[in-house]
N, CA, C and O of each residue as an XYZ file, in Angstrom:
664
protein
N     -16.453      0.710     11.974
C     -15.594      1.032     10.859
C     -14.352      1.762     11.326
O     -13.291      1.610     10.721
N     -14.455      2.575     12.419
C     -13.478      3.299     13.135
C     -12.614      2.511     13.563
O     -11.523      3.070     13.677
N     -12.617      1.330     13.887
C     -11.274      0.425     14.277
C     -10.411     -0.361     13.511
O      -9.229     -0.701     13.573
N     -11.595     -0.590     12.588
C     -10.666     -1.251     11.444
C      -9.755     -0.517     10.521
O      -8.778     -1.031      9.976
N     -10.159      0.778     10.375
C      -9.727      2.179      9.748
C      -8.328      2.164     10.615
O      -7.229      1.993     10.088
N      -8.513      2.347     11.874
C      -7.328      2.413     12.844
C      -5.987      1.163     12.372
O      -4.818      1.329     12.021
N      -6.895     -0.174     12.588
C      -5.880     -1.303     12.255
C      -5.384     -1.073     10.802
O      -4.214     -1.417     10.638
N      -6.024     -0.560      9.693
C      -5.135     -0.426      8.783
C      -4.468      1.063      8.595
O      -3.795      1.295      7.590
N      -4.637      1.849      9.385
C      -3.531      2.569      9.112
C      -2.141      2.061      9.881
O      -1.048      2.145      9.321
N      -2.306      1.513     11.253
C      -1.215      0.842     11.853
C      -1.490      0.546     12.966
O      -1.902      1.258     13.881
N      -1.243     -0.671     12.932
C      -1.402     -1.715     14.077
C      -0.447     -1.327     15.361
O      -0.790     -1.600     16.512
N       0.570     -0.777     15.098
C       1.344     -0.407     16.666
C       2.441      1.094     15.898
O       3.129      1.201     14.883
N       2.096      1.996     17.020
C       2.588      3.227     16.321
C       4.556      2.520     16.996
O       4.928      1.915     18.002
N       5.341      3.124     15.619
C       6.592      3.004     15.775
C       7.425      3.801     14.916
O       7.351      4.099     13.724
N       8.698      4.217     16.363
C      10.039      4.942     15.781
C      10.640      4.592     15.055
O      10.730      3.385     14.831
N      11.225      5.394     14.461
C      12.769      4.311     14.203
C      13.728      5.046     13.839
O      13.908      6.061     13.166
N      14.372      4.225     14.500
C      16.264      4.639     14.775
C      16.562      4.147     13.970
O      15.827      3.255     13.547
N      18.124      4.519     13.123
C      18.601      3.936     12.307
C      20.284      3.805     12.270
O      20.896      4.452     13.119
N      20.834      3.217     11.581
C      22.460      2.938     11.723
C      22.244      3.321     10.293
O      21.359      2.782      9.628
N      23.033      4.239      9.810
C      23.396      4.750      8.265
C      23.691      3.573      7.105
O      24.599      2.744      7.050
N      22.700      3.797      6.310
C      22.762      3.216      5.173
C      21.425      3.694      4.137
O      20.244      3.623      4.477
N      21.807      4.074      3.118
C      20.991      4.752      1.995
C      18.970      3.726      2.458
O      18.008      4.410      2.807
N      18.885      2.382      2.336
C      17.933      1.809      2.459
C      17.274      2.018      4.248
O      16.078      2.115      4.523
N      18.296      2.043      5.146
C      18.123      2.570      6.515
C      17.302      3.756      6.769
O      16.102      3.855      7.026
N      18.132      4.546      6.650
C      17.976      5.933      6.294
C      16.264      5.993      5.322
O      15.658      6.695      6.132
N      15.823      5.874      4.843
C      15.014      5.795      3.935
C      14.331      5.256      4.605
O      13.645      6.026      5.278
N      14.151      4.208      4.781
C      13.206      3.118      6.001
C      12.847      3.947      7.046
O      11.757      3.550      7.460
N      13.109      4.604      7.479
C      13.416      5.488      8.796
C      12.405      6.761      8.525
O      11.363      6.994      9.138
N      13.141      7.736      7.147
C      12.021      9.229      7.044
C      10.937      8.206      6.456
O      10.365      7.859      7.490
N      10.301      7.501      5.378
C       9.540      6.639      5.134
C       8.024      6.151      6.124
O       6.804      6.201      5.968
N       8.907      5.723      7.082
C       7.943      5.440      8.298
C       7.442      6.155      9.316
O       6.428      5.960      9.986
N       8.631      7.397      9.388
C       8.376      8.346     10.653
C       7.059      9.171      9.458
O       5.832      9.108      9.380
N       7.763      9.643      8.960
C       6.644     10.956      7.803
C       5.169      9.637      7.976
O       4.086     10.117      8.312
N       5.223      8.417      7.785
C       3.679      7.946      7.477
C       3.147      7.778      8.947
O       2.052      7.217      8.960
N       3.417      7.967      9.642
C       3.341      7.898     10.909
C       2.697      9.568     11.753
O       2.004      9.917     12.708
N       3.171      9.924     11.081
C       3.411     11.820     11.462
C       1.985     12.176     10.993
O       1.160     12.690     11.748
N       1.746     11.877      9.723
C       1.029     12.157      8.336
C      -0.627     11.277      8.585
O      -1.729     11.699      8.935
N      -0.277     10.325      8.325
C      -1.799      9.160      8.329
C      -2.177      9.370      9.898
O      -3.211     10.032      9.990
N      -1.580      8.957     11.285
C      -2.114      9.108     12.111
C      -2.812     10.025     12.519
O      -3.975      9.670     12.712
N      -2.549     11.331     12.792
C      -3.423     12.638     12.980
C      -4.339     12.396     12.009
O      -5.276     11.935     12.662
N      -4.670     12.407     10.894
C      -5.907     11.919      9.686
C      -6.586     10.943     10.069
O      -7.806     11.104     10.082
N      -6.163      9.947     10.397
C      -7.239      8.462     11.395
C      -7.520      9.383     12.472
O      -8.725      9.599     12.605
N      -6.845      9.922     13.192
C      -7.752     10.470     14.685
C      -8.715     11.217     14.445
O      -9.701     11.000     15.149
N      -8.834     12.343     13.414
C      -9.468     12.991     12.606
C     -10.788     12.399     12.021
O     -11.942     12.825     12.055
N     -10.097     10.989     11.332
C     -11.647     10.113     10.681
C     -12.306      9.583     11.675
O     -13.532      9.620     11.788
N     -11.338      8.931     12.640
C     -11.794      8.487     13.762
C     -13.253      9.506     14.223
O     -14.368      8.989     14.161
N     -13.063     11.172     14.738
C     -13.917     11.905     15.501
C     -15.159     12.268     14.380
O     -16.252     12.768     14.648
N     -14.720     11.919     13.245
C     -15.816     12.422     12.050
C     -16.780     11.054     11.960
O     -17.960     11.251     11.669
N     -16.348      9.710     12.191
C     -16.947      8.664     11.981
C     -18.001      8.359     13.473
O     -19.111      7.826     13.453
N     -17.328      8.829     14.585
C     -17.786      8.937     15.837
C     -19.086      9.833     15.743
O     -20.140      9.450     16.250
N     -18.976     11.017     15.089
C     -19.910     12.323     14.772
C     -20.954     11.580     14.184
O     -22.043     11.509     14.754
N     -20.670     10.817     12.721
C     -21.675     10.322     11.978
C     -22.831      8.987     12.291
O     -23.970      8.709     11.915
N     -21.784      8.370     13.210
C     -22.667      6.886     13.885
C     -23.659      8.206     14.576
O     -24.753      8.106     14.020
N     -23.680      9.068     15.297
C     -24.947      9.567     15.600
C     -26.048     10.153     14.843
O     -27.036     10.659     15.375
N     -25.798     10.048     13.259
C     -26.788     10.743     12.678
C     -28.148      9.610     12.466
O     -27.985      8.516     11.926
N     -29.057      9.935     12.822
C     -30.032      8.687     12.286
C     -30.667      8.673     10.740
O     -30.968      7.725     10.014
N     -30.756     10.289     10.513
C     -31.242     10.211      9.381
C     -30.224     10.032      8.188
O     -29.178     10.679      8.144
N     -30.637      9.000      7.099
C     -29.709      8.521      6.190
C     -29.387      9.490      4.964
O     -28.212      9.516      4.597
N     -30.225     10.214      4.357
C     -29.475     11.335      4.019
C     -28.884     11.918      4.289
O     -27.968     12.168      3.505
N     -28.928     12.884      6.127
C     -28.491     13.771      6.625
C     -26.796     12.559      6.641
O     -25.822     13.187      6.226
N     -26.486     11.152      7.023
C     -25.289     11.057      7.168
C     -24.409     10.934      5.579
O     -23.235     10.898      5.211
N     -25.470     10.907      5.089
C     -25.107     10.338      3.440
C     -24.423     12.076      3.394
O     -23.215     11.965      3.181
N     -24.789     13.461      3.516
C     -24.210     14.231      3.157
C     -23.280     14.773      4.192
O     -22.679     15.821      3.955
N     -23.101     14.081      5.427
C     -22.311     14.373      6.352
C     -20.659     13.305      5.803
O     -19.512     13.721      5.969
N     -20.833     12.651      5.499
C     -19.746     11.787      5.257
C     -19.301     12.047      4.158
O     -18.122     11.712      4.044
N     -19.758     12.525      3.249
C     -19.188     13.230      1.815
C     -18.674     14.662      2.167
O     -17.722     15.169      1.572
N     -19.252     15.187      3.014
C     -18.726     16.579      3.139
C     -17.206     16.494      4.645
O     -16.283     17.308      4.659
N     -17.318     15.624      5.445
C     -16.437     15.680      6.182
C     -15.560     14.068      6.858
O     -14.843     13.895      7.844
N     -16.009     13.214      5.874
C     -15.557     11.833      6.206
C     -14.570     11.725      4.872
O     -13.348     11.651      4.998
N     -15.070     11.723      3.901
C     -14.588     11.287      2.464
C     -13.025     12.762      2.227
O     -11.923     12.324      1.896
N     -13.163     14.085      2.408
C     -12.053     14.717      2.225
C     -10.697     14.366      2.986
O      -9.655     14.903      2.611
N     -10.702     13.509      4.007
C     -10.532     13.076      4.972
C      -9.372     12.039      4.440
O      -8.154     12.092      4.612
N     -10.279     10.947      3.639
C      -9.660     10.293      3.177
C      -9.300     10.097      1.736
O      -8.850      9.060      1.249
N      -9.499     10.980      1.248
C      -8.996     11.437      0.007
C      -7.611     12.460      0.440
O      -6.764     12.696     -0.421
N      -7.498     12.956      1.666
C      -6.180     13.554      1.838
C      -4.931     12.177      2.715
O      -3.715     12.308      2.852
N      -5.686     11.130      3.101
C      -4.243     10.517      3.375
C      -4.271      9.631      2.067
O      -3.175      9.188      1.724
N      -5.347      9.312      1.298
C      -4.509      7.917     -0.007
C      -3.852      9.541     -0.700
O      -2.652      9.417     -0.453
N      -3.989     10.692     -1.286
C      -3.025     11.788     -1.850
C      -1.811     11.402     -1.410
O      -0.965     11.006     -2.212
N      -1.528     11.480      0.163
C      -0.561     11.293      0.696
C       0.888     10.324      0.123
O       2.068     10.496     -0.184
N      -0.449      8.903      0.266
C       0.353      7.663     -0.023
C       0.811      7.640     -1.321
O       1.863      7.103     -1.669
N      -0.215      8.401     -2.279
C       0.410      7.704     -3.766
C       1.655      9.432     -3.615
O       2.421      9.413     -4.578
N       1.829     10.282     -3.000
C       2.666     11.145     -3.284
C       3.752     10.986     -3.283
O       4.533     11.679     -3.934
N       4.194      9.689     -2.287
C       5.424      9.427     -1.948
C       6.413      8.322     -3.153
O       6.054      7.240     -3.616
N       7.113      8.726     -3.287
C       8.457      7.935     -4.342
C       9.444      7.494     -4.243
O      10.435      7.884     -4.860
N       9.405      6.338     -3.241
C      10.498      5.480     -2.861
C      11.438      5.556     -3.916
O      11.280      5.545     -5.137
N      12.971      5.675     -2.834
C      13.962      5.426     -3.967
C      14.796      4.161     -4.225
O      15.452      3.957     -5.246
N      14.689      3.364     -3.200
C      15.652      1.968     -2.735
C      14.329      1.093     -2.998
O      13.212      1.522     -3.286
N      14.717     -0.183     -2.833
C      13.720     -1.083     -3.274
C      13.125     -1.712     -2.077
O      12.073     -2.343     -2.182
N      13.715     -1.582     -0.977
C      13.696     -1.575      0.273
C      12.352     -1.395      0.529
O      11.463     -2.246      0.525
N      12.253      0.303      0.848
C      11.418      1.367      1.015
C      10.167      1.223      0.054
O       9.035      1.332      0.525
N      10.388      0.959     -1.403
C       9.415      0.607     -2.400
C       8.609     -0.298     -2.487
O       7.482     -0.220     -2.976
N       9.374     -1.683     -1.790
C       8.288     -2.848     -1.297
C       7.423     -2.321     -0.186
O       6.238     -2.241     -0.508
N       7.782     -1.847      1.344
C       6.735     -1.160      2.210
C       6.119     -0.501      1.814
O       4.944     -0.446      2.177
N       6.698      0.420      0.757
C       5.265      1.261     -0.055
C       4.268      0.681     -0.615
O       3.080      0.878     -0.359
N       4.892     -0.337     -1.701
C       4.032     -1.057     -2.353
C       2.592     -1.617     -1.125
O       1.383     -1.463     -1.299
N       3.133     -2.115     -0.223
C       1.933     -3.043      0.768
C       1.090     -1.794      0.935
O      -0.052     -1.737      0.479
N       1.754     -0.625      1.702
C       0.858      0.646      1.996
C      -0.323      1.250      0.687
O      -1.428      1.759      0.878
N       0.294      1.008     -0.487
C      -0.831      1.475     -1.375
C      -1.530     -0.046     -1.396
O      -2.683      0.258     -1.090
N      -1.532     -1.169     -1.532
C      -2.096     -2.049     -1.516
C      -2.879     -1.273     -0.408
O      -3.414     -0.202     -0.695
N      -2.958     -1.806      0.882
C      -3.653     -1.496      1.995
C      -4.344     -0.501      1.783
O      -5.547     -0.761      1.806
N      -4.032      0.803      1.535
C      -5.133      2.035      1.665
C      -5.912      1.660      0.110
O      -7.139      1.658      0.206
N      -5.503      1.424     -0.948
C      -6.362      0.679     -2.259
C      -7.846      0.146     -1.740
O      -8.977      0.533     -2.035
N      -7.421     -0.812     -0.924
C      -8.193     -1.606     -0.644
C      -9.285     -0.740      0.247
O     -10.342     -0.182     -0.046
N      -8.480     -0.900      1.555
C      -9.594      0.249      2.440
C     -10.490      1.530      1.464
O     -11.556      2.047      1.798
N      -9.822      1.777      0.406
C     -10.909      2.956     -0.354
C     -11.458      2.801     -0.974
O     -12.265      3.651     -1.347
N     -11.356      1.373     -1.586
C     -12.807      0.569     -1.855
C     -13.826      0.183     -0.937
O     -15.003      0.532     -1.031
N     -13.326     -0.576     -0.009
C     -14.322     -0.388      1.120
C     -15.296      0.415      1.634
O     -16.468      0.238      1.967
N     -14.225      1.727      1.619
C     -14.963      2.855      2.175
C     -15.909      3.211      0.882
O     -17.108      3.279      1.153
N     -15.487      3.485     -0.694
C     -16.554      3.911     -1.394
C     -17.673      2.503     -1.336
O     -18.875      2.767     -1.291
N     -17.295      1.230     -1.338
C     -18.555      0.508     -0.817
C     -19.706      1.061     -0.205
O     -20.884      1.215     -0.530
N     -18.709      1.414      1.189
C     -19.733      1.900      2.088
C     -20.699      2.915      2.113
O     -21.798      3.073      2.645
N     -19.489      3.960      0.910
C     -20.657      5.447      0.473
C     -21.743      5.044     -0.144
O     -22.815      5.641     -0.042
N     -21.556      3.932     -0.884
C     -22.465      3.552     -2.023
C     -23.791      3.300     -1.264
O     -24.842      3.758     -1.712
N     -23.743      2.320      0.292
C     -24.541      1.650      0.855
C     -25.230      2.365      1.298
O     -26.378      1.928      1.376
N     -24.963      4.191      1.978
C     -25.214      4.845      2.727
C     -26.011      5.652      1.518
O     -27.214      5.393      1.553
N     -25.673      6.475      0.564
C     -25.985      6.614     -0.889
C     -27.917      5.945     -0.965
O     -29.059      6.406     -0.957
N     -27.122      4.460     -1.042
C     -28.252      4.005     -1.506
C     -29.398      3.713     -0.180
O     -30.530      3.369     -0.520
N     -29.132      3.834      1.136
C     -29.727      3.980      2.227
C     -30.540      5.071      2.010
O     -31.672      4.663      2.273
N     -30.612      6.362      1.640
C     -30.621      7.728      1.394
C     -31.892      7.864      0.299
O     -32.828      8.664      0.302
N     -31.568      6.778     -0.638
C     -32.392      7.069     -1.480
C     -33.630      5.749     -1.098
O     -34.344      5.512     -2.072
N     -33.803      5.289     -0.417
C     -34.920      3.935      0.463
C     -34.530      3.323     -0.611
O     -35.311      3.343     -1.562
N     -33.247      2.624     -0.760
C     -33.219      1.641     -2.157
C     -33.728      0.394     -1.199
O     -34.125      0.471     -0.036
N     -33.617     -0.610     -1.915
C     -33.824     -2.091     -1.526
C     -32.965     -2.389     -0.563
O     -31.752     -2.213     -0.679
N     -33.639     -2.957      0.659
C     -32.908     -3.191      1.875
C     -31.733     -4.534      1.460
O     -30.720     -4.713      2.135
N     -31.988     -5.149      0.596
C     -31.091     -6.435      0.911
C     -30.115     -6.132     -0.187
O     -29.271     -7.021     -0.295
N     -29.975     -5.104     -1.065
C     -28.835     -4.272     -2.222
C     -28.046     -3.656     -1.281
O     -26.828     -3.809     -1.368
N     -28.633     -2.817     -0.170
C     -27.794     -2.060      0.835
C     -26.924     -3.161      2.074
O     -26.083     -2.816      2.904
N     -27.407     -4.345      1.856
C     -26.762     -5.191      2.787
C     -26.240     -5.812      2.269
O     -25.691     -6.548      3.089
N     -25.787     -6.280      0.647
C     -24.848     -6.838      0.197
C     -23.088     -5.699     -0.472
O     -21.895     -5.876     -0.716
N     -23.986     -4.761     -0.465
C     -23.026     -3.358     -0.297
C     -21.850     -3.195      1.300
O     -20.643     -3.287      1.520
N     -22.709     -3.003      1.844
C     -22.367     -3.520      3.279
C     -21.228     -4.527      4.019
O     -20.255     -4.283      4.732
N     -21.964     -6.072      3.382
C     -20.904     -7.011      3.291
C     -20.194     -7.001      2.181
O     -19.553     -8.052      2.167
N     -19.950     -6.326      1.173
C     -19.226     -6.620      0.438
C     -17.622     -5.608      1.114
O     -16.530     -6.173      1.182
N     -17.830     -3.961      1.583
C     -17.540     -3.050      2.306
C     -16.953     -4.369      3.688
O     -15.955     -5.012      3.364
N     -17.219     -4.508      4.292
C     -16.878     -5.383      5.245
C     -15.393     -6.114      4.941
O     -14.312     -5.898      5.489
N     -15.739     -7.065      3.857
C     -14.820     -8.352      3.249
C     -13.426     -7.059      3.086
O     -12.327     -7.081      3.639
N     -13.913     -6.164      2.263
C     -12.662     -5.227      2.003
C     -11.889     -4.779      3.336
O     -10.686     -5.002      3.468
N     -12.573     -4.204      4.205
C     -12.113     -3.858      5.306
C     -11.016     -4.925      5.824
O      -9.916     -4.595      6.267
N     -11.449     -6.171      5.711
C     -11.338     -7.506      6.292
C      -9.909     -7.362      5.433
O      -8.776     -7.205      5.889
N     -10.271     -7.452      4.255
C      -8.568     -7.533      3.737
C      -7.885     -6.346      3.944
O      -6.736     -6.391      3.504
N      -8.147     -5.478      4.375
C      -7.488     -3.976      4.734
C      -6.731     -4.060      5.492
O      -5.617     -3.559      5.339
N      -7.110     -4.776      6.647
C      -6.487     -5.393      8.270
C      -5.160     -5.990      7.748
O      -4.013     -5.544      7.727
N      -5.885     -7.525      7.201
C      -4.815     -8.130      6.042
C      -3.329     -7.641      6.291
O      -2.320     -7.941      6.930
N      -3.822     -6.688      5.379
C      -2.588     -6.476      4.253
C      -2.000     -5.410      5.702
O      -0.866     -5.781      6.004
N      -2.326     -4.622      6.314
C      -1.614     -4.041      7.395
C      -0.744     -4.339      8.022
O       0.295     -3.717      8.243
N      -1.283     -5.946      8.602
C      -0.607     -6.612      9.322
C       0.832     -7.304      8.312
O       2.023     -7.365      8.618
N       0.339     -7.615      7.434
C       1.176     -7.882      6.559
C       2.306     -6.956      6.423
O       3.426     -7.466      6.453
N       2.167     -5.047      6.207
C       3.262     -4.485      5.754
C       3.601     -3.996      7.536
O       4.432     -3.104      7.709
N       2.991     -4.563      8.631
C       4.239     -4.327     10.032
C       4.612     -5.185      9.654
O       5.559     -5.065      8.877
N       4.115     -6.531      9.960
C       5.366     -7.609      9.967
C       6.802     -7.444      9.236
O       7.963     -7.717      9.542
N       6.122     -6.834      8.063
C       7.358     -6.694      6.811
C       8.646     -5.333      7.291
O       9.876     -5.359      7.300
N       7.569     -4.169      7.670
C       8.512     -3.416      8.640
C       9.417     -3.877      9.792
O      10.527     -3.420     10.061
N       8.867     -4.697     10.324
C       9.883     -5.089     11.363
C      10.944     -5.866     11.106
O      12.003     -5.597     11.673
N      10.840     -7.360      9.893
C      12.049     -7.467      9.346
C      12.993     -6.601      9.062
O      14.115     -6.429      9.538
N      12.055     -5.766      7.735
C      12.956     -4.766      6.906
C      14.299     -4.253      8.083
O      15.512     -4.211      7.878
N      13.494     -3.901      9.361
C      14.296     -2.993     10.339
C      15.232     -4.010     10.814
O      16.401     -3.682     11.023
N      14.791     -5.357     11.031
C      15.955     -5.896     11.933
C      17.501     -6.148     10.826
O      18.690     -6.064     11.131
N      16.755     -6.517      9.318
C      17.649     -6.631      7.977
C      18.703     -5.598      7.852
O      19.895     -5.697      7.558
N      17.779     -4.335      8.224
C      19.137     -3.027      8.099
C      19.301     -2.407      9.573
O      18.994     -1.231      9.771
N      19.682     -3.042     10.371
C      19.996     -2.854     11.527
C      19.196     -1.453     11.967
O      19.880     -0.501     12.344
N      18.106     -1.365     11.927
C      16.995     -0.470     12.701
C      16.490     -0.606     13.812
O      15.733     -1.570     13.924
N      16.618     -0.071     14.550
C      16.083      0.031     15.600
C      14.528      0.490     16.168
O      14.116      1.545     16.649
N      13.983     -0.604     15.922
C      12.287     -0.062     16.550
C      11.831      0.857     17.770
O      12.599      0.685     18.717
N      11.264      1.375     17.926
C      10.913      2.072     19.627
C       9.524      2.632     19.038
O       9.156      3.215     18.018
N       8.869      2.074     20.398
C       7.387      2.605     20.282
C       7.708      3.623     21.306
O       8.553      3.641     22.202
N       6.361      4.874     20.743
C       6.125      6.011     20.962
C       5.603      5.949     21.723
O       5.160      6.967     22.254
C-alpha cells in the first residue's frame, strides 16, 4: 500500500521555475507548497505503514492505523481541499489532485473497513472483497496521478515553466 500511496502523491518530485505570468506564477507556489506539504506526510505514512505491516495481531493493527496511519491522512486531503486556486490554470491541477487524493481516501477507508472487519473475525471472503475493492481504488489513484503529472508538465511547457527535478 506504501507504494502506491507514494505513486499517488507523485510520481517524480519537481521544481519549478517560472517566467512571470499571473497562471505561471501560480503553477509554480501551487506545486512547490504540494510538494513541500504532501511529501514529508507520504514519508511519514510511508514509516507508519512500514510500522503496521509488522503488527500480526488484527486488532492491535486495526487500532494502530486509526491512531497513527489515518491522522496522517486526514492531515494531507485537509491540506488539498484547503487550497483555492485562483486562475483556471492552477484550478484544473487542483481539480485532478482532489480527484486523486478522493479516490485514494476511499481506498484507504476501504482498507480500514477490511482491517476493522479483520479485527472483529468477520467472514474471510467480506474482508477480501473489501480488500479488492481497496485495491481497484488504489489502482485508479495511480490513474489519476499520472494523469495530473502529465497535465503538469504541459501546463509548464504552455506557460513557459521550467521543470527541474530535485
Amino acid at each position: 500500500m506504501k507504494k502506491i500511496f507514494l505513486v499517488a502523491i507523485l510520481i517524480i518530485s519537481l521544481g519549478l521555475v517560472a517566467c512571470s505570468s499571473p497562471e505561471a506564477d501560480e503553477l509554480v507556489e501551487y506545486h512547490n507548497s504540494y510538494v513541500e506539504t504532501v511529501n514529508p506526510k507520504a514519508n511519514q505514512m510511508d514509516a507508519r505503514l512500514e510500522e503496521l505491516s509488522m503488527i500480526a495481531d488484527p486488532q492491535e493493527a486495526f487500532e494502530f492505523q486509526n491512531e497513527n496511519v489515518i491522522p496522517i491522512a486526514e492531515e494531507i486531503i485537509e491540506y488539498i481541499e484547503s487550497n483555492k486556486p485562483e486562475t483556471d490554470v492552477v484550478n484544473e491541477l487542483h481539480n485532478l489532485r482532489l480527484e486523486q487524493m478522493n479516490t485514494w481516501l476511499e481506498g484507504f477507508e476501504l482498507r480500514n473497513e477490511a482491517m476493522e472487519k479483520a479485527a472483529e473475525m468477520a467472514n474471510e471472503q467480506e474482508i477480501n472483497e473489501l480488500v479488492q475493492q481497496s485495491d481497484e481504488k488504489f489502482m485508479e489513484t495511480a490513474e489519476t496521478a499520472q494523469i495530473a503529472d502529465v497535465r503538469l508538465v504541459e501546463m509548464a511547457e504552455e506557460h513557459n515553466v521550467e521543470l527541474e527535478e530535485e
